[in-house]
Coordinates of C-alpha atoms and ligand atoms in Angstrom, one line a residue:
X1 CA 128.5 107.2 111.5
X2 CA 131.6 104.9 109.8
X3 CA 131.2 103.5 106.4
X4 CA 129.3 100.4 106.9
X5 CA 125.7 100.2 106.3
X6 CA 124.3 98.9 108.9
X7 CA 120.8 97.6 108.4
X8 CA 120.8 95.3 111.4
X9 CA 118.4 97.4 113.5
X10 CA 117.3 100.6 113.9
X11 CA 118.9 100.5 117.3
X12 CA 121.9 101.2 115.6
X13 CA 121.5 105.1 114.8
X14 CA 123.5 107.6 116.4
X15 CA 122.4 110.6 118.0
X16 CA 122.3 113.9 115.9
X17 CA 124.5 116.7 116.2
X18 CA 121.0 118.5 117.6
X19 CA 121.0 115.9 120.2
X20 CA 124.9 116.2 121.4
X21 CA 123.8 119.7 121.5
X22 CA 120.8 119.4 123.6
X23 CA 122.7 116.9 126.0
X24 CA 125.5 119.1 126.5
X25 CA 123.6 122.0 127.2
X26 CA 120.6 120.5 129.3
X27 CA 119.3 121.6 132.9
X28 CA 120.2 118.9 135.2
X29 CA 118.8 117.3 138.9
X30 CA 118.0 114.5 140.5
X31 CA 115.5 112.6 139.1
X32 CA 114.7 109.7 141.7
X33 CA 113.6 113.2 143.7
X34 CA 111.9 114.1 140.2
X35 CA 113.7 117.3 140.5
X36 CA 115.8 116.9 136.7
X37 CA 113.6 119.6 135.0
X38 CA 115.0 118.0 131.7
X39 CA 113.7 114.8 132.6
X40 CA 110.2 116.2 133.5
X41 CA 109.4 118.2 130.3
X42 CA 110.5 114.8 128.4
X43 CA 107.6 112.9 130.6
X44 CA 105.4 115.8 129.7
X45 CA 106.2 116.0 126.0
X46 CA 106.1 112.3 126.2
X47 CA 102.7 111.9 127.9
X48 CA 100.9 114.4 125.5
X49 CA 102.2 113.1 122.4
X50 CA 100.6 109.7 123.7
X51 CA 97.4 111.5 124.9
X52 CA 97.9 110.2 128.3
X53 CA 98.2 111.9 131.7
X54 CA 102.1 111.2 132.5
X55 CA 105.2 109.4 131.3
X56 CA 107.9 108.1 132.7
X57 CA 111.5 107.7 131.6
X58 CA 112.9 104.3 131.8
X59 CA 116.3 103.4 130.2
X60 CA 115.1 100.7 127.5
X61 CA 111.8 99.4 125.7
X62 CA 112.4 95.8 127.9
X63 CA 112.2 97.8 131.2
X64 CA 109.1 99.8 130.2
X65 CA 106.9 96.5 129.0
X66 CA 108.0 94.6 132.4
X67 CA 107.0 97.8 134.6
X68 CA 103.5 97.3 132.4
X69 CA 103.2 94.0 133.2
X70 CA 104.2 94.2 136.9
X71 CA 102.4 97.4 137.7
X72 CA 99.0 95.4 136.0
X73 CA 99.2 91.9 137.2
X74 CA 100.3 90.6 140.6
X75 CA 102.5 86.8 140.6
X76 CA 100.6 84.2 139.3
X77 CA 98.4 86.4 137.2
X78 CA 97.9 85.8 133.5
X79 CA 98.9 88.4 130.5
X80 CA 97.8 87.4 127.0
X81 CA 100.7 88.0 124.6
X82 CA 101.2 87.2 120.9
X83 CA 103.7 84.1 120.3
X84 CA 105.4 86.3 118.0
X85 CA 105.7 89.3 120.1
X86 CA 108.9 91.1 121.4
X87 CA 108.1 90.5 124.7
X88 CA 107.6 87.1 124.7
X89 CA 110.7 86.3 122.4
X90 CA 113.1 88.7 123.7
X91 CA 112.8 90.2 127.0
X92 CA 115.1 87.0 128.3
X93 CA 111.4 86.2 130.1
X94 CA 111.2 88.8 132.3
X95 CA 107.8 89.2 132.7
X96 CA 107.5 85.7 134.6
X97 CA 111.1 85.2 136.1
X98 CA 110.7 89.1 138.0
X99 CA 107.2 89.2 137.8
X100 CA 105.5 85.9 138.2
X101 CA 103.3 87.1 135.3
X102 CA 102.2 84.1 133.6
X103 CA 101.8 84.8 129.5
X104 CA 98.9 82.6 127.6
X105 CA 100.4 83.2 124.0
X106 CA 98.0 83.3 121.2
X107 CA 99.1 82.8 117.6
X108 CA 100.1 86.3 116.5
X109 CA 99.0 86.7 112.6
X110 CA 101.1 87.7 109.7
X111 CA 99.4 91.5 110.0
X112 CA 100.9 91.7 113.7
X113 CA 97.2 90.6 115.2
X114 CA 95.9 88.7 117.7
X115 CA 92.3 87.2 116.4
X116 CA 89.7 89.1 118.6
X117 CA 87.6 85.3 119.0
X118 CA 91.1 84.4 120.5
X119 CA 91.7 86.6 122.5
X120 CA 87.7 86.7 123.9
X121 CA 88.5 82.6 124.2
X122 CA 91.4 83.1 126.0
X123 CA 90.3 85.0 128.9
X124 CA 89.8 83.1 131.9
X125 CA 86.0 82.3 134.0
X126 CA 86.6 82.7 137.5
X127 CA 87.6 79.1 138.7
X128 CA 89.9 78.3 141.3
X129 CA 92.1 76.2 139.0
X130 CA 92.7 79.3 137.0
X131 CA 95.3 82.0 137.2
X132 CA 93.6 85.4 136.7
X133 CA 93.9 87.3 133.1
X134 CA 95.0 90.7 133.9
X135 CA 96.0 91.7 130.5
X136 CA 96.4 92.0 127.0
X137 CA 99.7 93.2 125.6
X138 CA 99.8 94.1 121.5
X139 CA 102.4 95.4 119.4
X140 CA 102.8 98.3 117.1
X141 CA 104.4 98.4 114.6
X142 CA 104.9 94.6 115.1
X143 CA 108.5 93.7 114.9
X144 CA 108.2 90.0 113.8
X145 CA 105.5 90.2 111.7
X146 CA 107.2 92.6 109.2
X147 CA 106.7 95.6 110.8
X148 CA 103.5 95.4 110.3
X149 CA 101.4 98.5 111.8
X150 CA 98.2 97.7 113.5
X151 CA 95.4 100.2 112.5
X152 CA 93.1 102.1 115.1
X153 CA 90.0 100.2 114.5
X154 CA 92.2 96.7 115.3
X155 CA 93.1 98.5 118.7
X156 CA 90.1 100.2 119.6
X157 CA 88.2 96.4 119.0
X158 CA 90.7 94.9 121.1
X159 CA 90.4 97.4 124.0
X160 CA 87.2 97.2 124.5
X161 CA 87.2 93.9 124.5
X162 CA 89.9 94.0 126.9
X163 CA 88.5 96.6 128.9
X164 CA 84.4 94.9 128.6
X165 CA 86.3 91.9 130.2
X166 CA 88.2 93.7 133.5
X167 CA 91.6 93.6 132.0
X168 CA 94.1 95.9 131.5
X169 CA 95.7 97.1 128.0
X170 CA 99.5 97.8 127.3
X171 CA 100.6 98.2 123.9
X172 CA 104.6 97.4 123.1
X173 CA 104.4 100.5 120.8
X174 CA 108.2 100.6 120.6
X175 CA 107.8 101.8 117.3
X176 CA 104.1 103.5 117.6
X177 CA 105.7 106.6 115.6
X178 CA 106.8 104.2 112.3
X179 CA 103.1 102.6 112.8
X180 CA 101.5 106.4 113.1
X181 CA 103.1 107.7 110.0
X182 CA 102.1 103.7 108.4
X183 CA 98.3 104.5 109.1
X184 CA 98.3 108.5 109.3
X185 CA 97.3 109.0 112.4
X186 CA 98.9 110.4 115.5
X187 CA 100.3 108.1 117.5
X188 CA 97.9 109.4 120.6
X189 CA 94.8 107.8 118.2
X190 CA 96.9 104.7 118.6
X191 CA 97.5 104.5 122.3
X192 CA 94.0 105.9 122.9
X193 CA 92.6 102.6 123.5
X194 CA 95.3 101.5 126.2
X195 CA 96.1 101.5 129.7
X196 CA 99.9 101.9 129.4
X197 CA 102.1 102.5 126.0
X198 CA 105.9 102.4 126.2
X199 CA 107.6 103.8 122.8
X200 CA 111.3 103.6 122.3
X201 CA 113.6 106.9 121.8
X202 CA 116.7 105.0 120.9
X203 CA 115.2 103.3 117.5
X204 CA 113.9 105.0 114.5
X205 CA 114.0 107.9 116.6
X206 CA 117.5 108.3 116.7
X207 CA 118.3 109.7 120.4
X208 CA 120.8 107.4 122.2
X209 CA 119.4 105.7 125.1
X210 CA 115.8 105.6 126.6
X211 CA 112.2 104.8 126.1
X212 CA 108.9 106.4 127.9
X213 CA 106.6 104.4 129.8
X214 CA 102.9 106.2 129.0
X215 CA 99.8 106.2 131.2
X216 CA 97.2 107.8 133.9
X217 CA 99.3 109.7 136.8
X218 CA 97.5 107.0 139.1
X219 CA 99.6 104.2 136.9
X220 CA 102.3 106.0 136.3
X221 CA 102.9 106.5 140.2
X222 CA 103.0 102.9 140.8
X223 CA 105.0 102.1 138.0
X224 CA 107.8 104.9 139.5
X225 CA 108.1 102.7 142.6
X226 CA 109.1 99.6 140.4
X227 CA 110.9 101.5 137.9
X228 CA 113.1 102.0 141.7
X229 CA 112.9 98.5 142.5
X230 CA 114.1 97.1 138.9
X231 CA 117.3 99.7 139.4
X232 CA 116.3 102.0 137.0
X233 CA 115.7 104.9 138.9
X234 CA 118.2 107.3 137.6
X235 CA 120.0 110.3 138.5
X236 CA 121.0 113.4 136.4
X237 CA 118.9 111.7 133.4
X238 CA 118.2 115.0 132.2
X239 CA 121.7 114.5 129.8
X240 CA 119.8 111.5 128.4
X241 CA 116.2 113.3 128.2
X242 CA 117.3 116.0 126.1
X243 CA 118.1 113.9 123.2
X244 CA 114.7 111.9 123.8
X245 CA 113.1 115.9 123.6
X246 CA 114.7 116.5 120.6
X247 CA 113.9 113.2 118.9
X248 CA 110.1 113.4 119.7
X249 CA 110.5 117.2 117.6
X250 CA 112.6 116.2 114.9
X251 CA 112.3 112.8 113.8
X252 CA 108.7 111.6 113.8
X253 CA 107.8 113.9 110.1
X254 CA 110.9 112.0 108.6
X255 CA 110.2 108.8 109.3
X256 CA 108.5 108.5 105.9
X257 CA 111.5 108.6 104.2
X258 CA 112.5 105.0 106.0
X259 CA 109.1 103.5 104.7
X260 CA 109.6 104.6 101.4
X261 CA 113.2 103.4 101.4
X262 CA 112.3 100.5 103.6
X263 CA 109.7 99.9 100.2
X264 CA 112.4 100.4 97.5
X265 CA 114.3 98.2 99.0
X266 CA 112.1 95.3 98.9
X267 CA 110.9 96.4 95.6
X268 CA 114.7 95.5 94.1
X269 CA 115.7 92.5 96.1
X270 CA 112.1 91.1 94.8
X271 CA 113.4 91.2 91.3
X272 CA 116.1 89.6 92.1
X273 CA 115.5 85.6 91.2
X274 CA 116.3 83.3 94.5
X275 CA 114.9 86.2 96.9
X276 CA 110.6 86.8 97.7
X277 CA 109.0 88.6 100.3
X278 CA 106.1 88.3 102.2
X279 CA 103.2 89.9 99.9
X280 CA 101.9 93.3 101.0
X281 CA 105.3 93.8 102.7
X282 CA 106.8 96.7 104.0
X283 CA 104.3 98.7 105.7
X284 CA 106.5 100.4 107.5
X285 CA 110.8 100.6 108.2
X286 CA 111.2 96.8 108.0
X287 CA 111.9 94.5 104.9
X288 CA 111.9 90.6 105.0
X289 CA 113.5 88.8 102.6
X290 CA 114.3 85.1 102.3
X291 CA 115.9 82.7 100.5
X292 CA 113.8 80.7 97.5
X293 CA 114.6 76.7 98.1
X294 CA 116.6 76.1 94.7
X295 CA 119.0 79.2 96.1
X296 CA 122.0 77.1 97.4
X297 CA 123.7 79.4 99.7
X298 CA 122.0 79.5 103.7
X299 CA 121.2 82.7 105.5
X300 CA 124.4 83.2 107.3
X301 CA 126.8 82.5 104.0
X302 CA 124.3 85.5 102.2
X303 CA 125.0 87.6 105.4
X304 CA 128.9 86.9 105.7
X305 CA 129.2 87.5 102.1
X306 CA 127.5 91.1 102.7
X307 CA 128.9 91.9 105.7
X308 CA 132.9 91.3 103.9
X309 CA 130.9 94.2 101.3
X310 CA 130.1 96.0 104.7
X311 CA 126.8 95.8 104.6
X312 CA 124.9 94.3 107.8
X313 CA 121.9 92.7 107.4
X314 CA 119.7 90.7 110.4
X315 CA 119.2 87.0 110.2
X316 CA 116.0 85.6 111.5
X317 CA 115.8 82.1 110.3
X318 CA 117.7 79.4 107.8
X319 CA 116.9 81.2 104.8
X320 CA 114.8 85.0 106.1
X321 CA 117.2 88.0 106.6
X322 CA 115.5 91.4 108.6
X323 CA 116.9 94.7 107.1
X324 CA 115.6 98.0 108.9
X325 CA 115.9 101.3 106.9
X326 CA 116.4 104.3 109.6
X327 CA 118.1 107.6 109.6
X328 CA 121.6 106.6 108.7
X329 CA 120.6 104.7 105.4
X330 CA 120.2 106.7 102.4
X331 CA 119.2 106.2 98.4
X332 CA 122.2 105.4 97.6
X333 CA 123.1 102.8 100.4
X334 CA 119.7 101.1 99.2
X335 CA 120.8 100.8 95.9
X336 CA 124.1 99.6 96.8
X337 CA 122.1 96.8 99.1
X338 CA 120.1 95.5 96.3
X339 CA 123.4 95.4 93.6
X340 CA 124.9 93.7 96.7
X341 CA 122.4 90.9 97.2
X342 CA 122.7 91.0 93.4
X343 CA 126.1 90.0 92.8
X344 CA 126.2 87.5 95.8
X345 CA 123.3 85.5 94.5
X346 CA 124.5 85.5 90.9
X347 CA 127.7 83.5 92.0
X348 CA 126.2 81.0 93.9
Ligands
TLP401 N1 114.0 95.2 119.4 C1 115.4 95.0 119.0 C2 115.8 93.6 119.3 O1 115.7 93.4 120.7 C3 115.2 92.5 118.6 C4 115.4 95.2 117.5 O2 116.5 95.3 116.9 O3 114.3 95.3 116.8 N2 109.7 96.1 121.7 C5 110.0 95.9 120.5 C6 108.9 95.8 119.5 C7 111.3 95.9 120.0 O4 111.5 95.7 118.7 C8 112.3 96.1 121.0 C9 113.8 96.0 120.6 C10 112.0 96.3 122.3 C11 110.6 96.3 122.7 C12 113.0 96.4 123.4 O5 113.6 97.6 123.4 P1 115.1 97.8 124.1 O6 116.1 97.2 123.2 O7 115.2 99.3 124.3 O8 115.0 97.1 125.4

């Protein structure tokens, strides 16, 4: 990668030379006649790692939560769906402007939950001034909420509560490998509660392009046909596959690393008067800092100021900043980070 460090996202990693490798070498076929053999052992790989019964490849995270929603709820049907939550902040609304689905937020809570009373209050009696609920979408880890991991016991709860009530579960686990090696589990403990699970490829996980869309064959059958309809049937995917293989058998063990640099991180920028974080923050690759009130500089001077160091940095408010620790950022690029925030904040 170039010389900056790049903290923005981990969307921003590169694939490894393993992976250039992999793609340049892989078996090829069509895939919208599920004949790309590269493609299939992904969805295999893919599905068993998520302890379901098949995957499917679909080119991003957005595309694999709106195949959940449409292949759960028909138009004019309700999914419940955190106010904070990735979908319903930024999938441009695609769950209601291709879908129809109708999403009841609830207030999402700092640990990435939805309260199980709100969610039981939520769902709908059967009254013909109601739209149906059909389902409960969660998040893990939970991208607004610090990266918060949600535990098993939260998900198990909140599937059966979903399930005692007829509706469907899809967990958003976009990053369910960052939350698995959070709560030391495997990520198929995590998913074992839900209906569908999409997890991203192209994150922490470093492969360029893709995520899987996780669940029963039955499911997973239906969700092909839209995965067609929404344009994302591909072709000789099996170039992009074999990088998503050899993500899912390299990077999940190092993913660690991220947390515990993802922790140091904080840990300096803390100590550094004019900048506090959100107590009990990071649990996992994502550290949120902001701005104390007497500090007189806004979000986006702090974040020009870094980025003329060349360092990147997200900006989520007026004063909060996102920085996400992945592959590509190393001890030394944390350390440059926090004498970086260091020196910018002493001349203000
Ligand atoms: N998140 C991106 C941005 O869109 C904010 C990021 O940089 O974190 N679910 C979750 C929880 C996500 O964080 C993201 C991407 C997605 C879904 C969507 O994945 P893609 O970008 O592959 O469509």
């Amino acid at each position: 990668m170039n010389q900056r460090i790049d903290l923005r996202s981990d969307t921003v990693t590169h694939p490894l030379p393993e992976m250039r490798e992999a793609m340049y070498r892989a078996e090829v076929g069509d895939d919208v006649f599920e004949e790309d053999p590269t493609v299939n052992r992904l969805q295999e790989i893919a599905a068993g790692r998520m302890g379901k019964e098949a995957g499917l490849f679909v080119p991003s995270g957005t595309m694999g939560n709106l195949i959940a929603a449409l292949v759960h709820c028909q138009r004019g049907e309700e999914a419940i769906i955190g106010d904070l939550s990735h979908t319903f902040l930024f999938e441009v609304g695609g769950i209601s402007a291709l879908g129809g689905v109708f999403p009841h937020t609830l207030p999402n809570q700092p640990d990435g939950t939805l309260r199980l009373e709100d969610i039981r209050a939520a769902i709908r009696p059967e009254n013909v001034h109601f739209p149906k609920t059909r389902l409960l979408i969660l998040e893990n880890t939970h991208n607004r909420c610090g990266g918060a991991p949600l535990s098993r016991e939260y998900t198990r709860q909140a599937g059966e509560l979903a399930h005692a009530h007829g509706l469907a579960f899809h967990i958003d686990g976009a990053r369910i490998f960052n939350a698995a090696a959070a709560e030391g589990c495997s990520p198929a403990e995590l998913a074992e509660p839900a209906d569908t699970i999409t997890f991203c490829l192209s994150k922490a996980l470093c492969a360029p392009v893709g995520s899987v869309l996780c669940g029963s064959r039955e499911t997973i059958a239906r969700a092909r046909r839209i995965r067609k309809q929404l344009g994302g049937g591909m072709r000789q995917a099996g170039i992009l596959a074999a990088a998503g293989i050899v993500a899912l058998e390299l990077m999940p063990p190092r993913l660690v690393e991220d947390h515990r640099r993802a922790a140091e991180l904080a840990g300096g920028l803390a100590a550094i008067p004019g900048i506090f974080l959100p107590k009990g923050m990071p649990r996992s690759n994502m550290v949120f800092p902001e701005l104390s009130p007497e500090v007189p500089l806004s979000a986006r001077q702090v974040e020009t100021a870094l980025s003329e160091r060349g360092i990147l940095i997200g900006r989520v408010s007026e004063r909060g900043f996102r920085l996400v620790t992945h592959a590509w950022i190393s001890d030394a690029d944390v350390a440059a980070v926090i004498s970086a925030f260091r020196e910018v904040l002493a001349r203000s």
